[in-house]
Amino acid sequence: MSDTIFAKIVRREIPADIVYEDDDVLGFRDLNPQAPVHVLFIPKRAIATLDDATPADAELLGKLLLAAAAYARAQGLAENGYRTVINTNTHGGQTVFHIHVHLLAGRQMTWPPG
Ligand code: AMP
């Protein structure tokens, strides 16, 4: 698998505004926020896209979602609500090929997405 900017963030080779960390997951603020709160949650062990995930990744993917939810709850975002997004490949709008969950909060989200 090719290296990505997110793998460099995991290795602390480039800076990021890290707001969440546990043994398996890192959360950091998006450089180009699309909402008042925009945090990216990534597994420390890289999976390129959701399409590359296998049953062996089920526990890690579960931890990724639970980390985003725990962060949102701890930040008081859960009651008003938030959006979690995983973009996959070109039509999904994925630009960084290290799977990540966008946590967007702090404003009313609209549907359908653009
Ligand atoms: P996606 O388009 O779903 O692959 O999302 C990639 C996201 O990563 C975009 O929202 C970018 O703004 C964000 N991003 C790219 N480089 C960095 C970085 N070095 N630190 C934080 N966020 C980044």
PDB file of C-alpha atoms and ligand atoms in Angstrom:
ATOM      1  CA  MET A   1       0.000   0.000   0.000  1.00  0.00           C
ATOM      2  CA  SER A   2       1.325   3.462  -0.819  1.00  0.00           C
ATOM      3  CA  ASP A   3       2.093   5.879   1.988  1.00  0.00           C
ATOM      4  CA  THR A   4      -0.249   8.801   2.580  1.00  0.00           C
ATOM      5  CA  ILE A   5      -0.231  12.094   4.415  1.00  0.00           C
ATOM      6  CA  PHE A   6      -2.379  10.473   7.122  1.00  0.00           C
ATOM      7  CA  ALA A   7       0.204   7.732   7.700  1.00  0.00           C
ATOM      8  CA  LYS A   8       2.747  10.521   8.179  1.00  0.00           C
ATOM      9  CA  ILE A   9       0.433  12.108  10.766  1.00  0.00           C
ATOM     10  CA  VAL A  10       0.193   8.761  12.603  1.00  0.00           C
ATOM     11  CA  ARG A  11       4.010   8.600  12.670  1.00  0.00           C
ATOM     12  CA  ARG A  12       4.191  12.251  13.786  1.00  0.00           C
ATOM     13  CA  GLU A  13       6.252  13.117  10.717  1.00  0.00           C
ATOM     14  CA  ILE A  14       3.962  16.029   9.903  1.00  0.00           C
ATOM     15  CA  PRO A  15       1.941  18.095  12.353  1.00  0.00           C
ATOM     16  CA  ALA A  16      -1.776  17.832  12.940  1.00  0.00           C
ATOM     17  CA  ASP A  17      -4.192  19.219  15.493  1.00  0.00           C
ATOM     18  CA  ILE A  18      -4.795  15.907  17.260  1.00  0.00           C
ATOM     19  CA  VAL A  19      -7.903  15.892  19.444  1.00  0.00           C
ATOM     20  CA  TYR A  20      -8.393  12.161  20.078  1.00  0.00           C
ATOM     21  CA  GLU A  21      -6.086   9.181  20.419  1.00  0.00           C
ATOM     22  CA  ASP A  22      -6.360   5.623  21.648  1.00  0.00           C
ATOM     23  CA  ASP A  23      -4.394   2.471  20.859  1.00  0.00           C
ATOM     24  CA  ASP A  24      -5.964   2.034  17.423  1.00  0.00           C
ATOM     25  CA  VAL A  25      -7.447   5.355  16.347  1.00  0.00           C
ATOM     26  CA  LEU A  26      -6.310   8.933  15.864  1.00  0.00           C
ATOM     27  CA  GLY A  27      -8.609  11.953  15.540  1.00  0.00           C
ATOM     28  CA  PHE A  28      -7.424  15.318  14.241  1.00  0.00           C
ATOM     29  CA  ARG A  29      -8.994  18.500  12.903  1.00  0.00           C
ATOM     30  CA  ASP A  30      -9.533  18.745   9.156  1.00  0.00           C
ATOM     31  CA  LEU A  31      -7.298  21.384   7.543  1.00  0.00           C
ATOM     32  CA  ASN A  32     -10.216  22.619   5.461  1.00  0.00           C
ATOM     33  CA  PRO A  33     -13.198  22.426   7.823  1.00  0.00           C
ATOM     34  CA  GLN A  34     -16.682  22.130   6.338  1.00  0.00           C
ATOM     35  CA  ALA A  35     -18.463  22.759   9.648  1.00  0.00           C
ATOM     36  CA  PRO A  36     -17.656  24.425  12.998  1.00  0.00           C
ATOM     37  CA  VAL A  37     -16.461  20.983  14.150  1.00  0.00           C
ATOM     38  CA  HIS A  38     -14.743  18.854  11.491  1.00  0.00           C
ATOM     39  CA  VAL A  39     -12.575  16.062  12.844  1.00  0.00           C
ATOM     40  CA  LEU A  40     -11.120  13.128  10.900  1.00  0.00           C
ATOM     41  CA  PHE A  41     -10.890   9.739  12.608  1.00  0.00           C
ATOM     42  CA  ILE A  42      -8.411   7.298  11.138  1.00  0.00           C
ATOM     43  CA  PRO A  43      -7.179   3.852  12.101  1.00  0.00           C
ATOM     44  CA  LYS A  44      -3.479   3.834  12.904  1.00  0.00           C
ATOM     45  CA  ARG A  45      -3.231   0.707  10.763  1.00  0.00           C
ATOM     46  CA  ALA A  46      -3.996   1.940   7.290  1.00  0.00           C
ATOM     47  CA  ILE A  47      -6.797   0.593   5.110  1.00  0.00           C
ATOM     48  CA  ALA A  48      -6.907   2.520   1.816  1.00  0.00           C
ATOM     49  CA  THR A  49     -10.662   2.645   1.243  1.00  0.00           C
ATOM     50  CA  LEU A  50     -13.833   1.081   2.581  1.00  0.00           C
ATOM     51  CA  ASP A  51     -13.751  -1.061  -0.555  1.00  0.00           C
ATOM     52  CA  ASP A  52     -10.444  -2.552   0.643  1.00  0.00           C
ATOM     53  CA  ALA A  53     -11.825  -3.523   4.037  1.00  0.00           C
ATOM     54  CA  THR A  54     -12.256  -7.219   4.781  1.00  0.00           C
ATOM     55  CA  PRO A  55     -13.905  -9.168   7.593  1.00  0.00           C
ATOM     56  CA  ALA A  56     -10.511  -9.098   9.320  1.00  0.00           C
ATOM     57  CA  ASP A  57     -10.970  -5.329   9.632  1.00  0.00           C
ATOM     58  CA  ALA A  58     -14.404  -5.500  11.266  1.00  0.00           C
ATOM     59  CA  GLU A  59     -13.183  -4.852  14.804  1.00  0.00           C
ATOM     60  CA  LEU A  60     -10.977  -1.950  13.729  1.00  0.00           C
ATOM     61  CA  LEU A  61     -13.786  -0.349  11.733  1.00  0.00           C
ATOM     62  CA  GLY A  62     -16.072  -0.717  14.714  1.00  0.00           C
ATOM     63  CA  LYS A  63     -13.505   0.966  16.923  1.00  0.00           C
ATOM     64  CA  LEU A  64     -13.206   3.791  14.396  1.00  0.00           C
ATOM     65  CA  LEU A  65     -16.935   4.530  14.504  1.00  0.00           C
ATOM     66  CA  LEU A  66     -17.106   4.172  18.276  1.00  0.00           C
ATOM     67  CA  ALA A  67     -14.168   6.573  18.678  1.00  0.00           C
ATOM     68  CA  ALA A  68     -15.989   9.206  16.626  1.00  0.00           C
ATOM     69  CA  ALA A  69     -19.152   8.696  18.684  1.00  0.00           C
ATOM     70  CA  ALA A  70     -17.261   8.823  21.991  1.00  0.00           C
ATOM     71  CA  TYR A  71     -15.550  12.045  20.963  1.00  0.00           C
ATOM     72  CA  ALA A  72     -18.832  13.615  19.873  1.00  0.00           C
ATOM     73  CA  ARG A  73     -20.480  12.614  23.148  1.00  0.00           C
ATOM     74  CA  ALA A  74     -17.566  13.911  25.223  1.00  0.00           C
ATOM     75  CA  GLN A  75     -17.669  17.226  23.350  1.00  0.00           C
ATOM     76  CA  GLY A  76     -21.404  17.626  23.979  1.00  0.00           C
ATOM     77  CA  LEU A  77     -22.236  17.272  20.288  1.00  0.00           C
ATOM     78  CA  ALA A  78     -24.423  14.188  20.464  1.00  0.00           C
ATOM     79  CA  GLU A  79     -27.661  15.748  21.651  1.00  0.00           C
ATOM     80  CA  ASN A  80     -27.913  18.224  18.774  1.00  0.00           C
ATOM     81  CA  GLY A  81     -26.389  15.618  16.508  1.00  0.00           C
ATOM     82  CA  TYR A  82     -23.676  15.339  13.944  1.00  0.00           C
ATOM     83  CA  ARG A  83     -22.847  13.738  10.628  1.00  0.00           C
ATOM     84  CA  THR A  84     -20.318  10.969  10.013  1.00  0.00           C
ATOM     85  CA  VAL A  85     -19.102  10.411   6.455  1.00  0.00           C
ATOM     86  CA  ILE A  86     -16.765   7.940   4.756  1.00  0.00           C
ATOM     87  CA  ASN A  87     -15.943   8.941   1.180  1.00  0.00           C
ATOM     88  CA  THR A  88     -14.879   6.087  -1.097  1.00  0.00           C
ATOM     89  CA  ASN A  89     -12.951   6.412  -4.366  1.00  0.00           C
ATOM     90  CA  THR A  90     -13.632   8.971  -7.102  1.00  0.00           C
ATOM     91  CA  HIS A  91     -17.393   9.369  -7.078  1.00  0.00           C
ATOM     92  CA  GLY A  92     -17.359   9.316  -3.290  1.00  0.00           C
ATOM     93  CA  GLY A  93     -14.978  12.265  -3.324  1.00  0.00           C
ATOM     94  CA  GLN A  94     -12.125  10.488  -1.577  1.00  0.00           C
ATOM     95  CA  THR A  95      -8.814  12.322  -1.874  1.00  0.00           C
ATOM     96  CA  VAL A  96      -6.689  10.685   0.825  1.00  0.00           C
ATOM     97  CA  PHE A  97      -6.403   6.924   0.496  1.00  0.00           C
ATOM     98  CA  HIS A  98      -6.187   6.034   4.167  1.00  0.00           C
ATOM     99  CA  ILE A  99      -9.711   5.323   5.348  1.00  0.00           C
ATOM    100  CA  HIS A 100     -11.195   8.063   7.520  1.00  0.00           C
ATOM    101  CA  VAL A 101     -14.477   9.043   9.104  1.00  0.00           C
ATOM    102  CA  HIS A 102     -15.392  12.712   8.841  1.00  0.00           C
ATOM    103  CA  LEU A 103     -17.189  13.954  11.954  1.00  0.00           C
ATOM    104  CA  LEU A 104     -19.076  17.141  11.111  1.00  0.00           C
ATOM    105  CA  ALA A 105     -20.993  19.075  13.745  1.00  0.00           C
ATOM    106  CA  GLY A 106     -21.965  22.492  15.009  1.00  0.00           C
ATOM    107  CA  ARG A 107     -24.442  23.419  12.293  1.00  0.00           C
ATOM    108  CA  GLN A 108     -27.546  21.997  10.613  1.00  0.00           C
ATOM    109  CA  MET A 109     -26.508  19.504   7.929  1.00  0.00           C
ATOM    110  CA  THR A 110     -28.466  19.313   4.701  1.00  0.00           C
ATOM    111  CA  TRP A 111     -29.568  16.348   2.619  1.00  0.00           C
ATOM    112  CA  PRO A 112     -28.924  15.306  -0.077  1.00  0.00           C
ATOM    113  CA  PRO A 113     -25.193  16.033  -0.002  1.00  0.00           C
ATOM    114  CA  GLY A 114     -23.659  17.790  -2.994  1.00  0.00           C
TER     115      GLY A 114
HETATM  116  P1  AMP B   1     -11.586  12.863   1.653  1.00  0.00           P
HETATM  117  O1  AMP B   1     -11.849  13.848   0.546  1.00  0.00           O
HETATM  118  O2  AMP B   1     -12.801  12.183   2.192  1.00  0.00           O
HETATM  119  O3  AMP B   1     -10.492  11.884   1.274  1.00  0.00           O
HETATM  120  O4  AMP B   1     -11.075  13.718   2.870  1.00  0.00           O
HETATM  121  C1  AMP B   1      -9.750  14.119   3.032  1.00  0.00           C
HETATM  122  C2  AMP B   1      -9.767  15.268   3.991  1.00  0.00           C
HETATM  123  O5  AMP B   1      -8.464  15.410   4.510  1.00  0.00           O
HETATM  124  C3  AMP B   1     -10.155  16.602   3.381  1.00  0.00           C
HETATM  125  O6  AMP B   1     -11.311  17.096   4.058  1.00  0.00           O
HETATM  126  C4  AMP B   1      -8.931  17.482   3.601  1.00  0.00           C
HETATM  127  O7  AMP B   1      -9.278  18.795   3.939  1.00  0.00           O
HETATM  128  C5  AMP B   1      -8.249  16.760   4.751  1.00  0.00           C
HETATM  129  N1  AMP B   1      -6.807  16.911   4.854  1.00  0.00           N
HETATM  130  C6  AMP B   1      -5.890  16.751   3.869  1.00  0.00           C
HETATM  131  N2  AMP B   1      -4.643  16.894   4.367  1.00  0.00           N
HETATM  132  C7  AMP B   1      -4.789  17.134   5.690  1.00  0.00           C
HETATM  133  C8  AMP B   1      -3.886  17.373   6.753  1.00  0.00           C
HETATM  134  N3  AMP B   1      -2.567  17.383   6.569  1.00  0.00           N
HETATM  135  N4  AMP B   1      -4.391  17.594   8.003  1.00  0.00           N
HETATM  136  C9  AMP B   1      -5.719  17.593   8.211  1.00  0.00           C
HETATM  137  N5  AMP B   1      -6.628  17.363   7.244  1.00  0.00           N
HETATM  138  C10 AMP B   1      -6.175  17.152   6.010  1.00  0.00           C
END
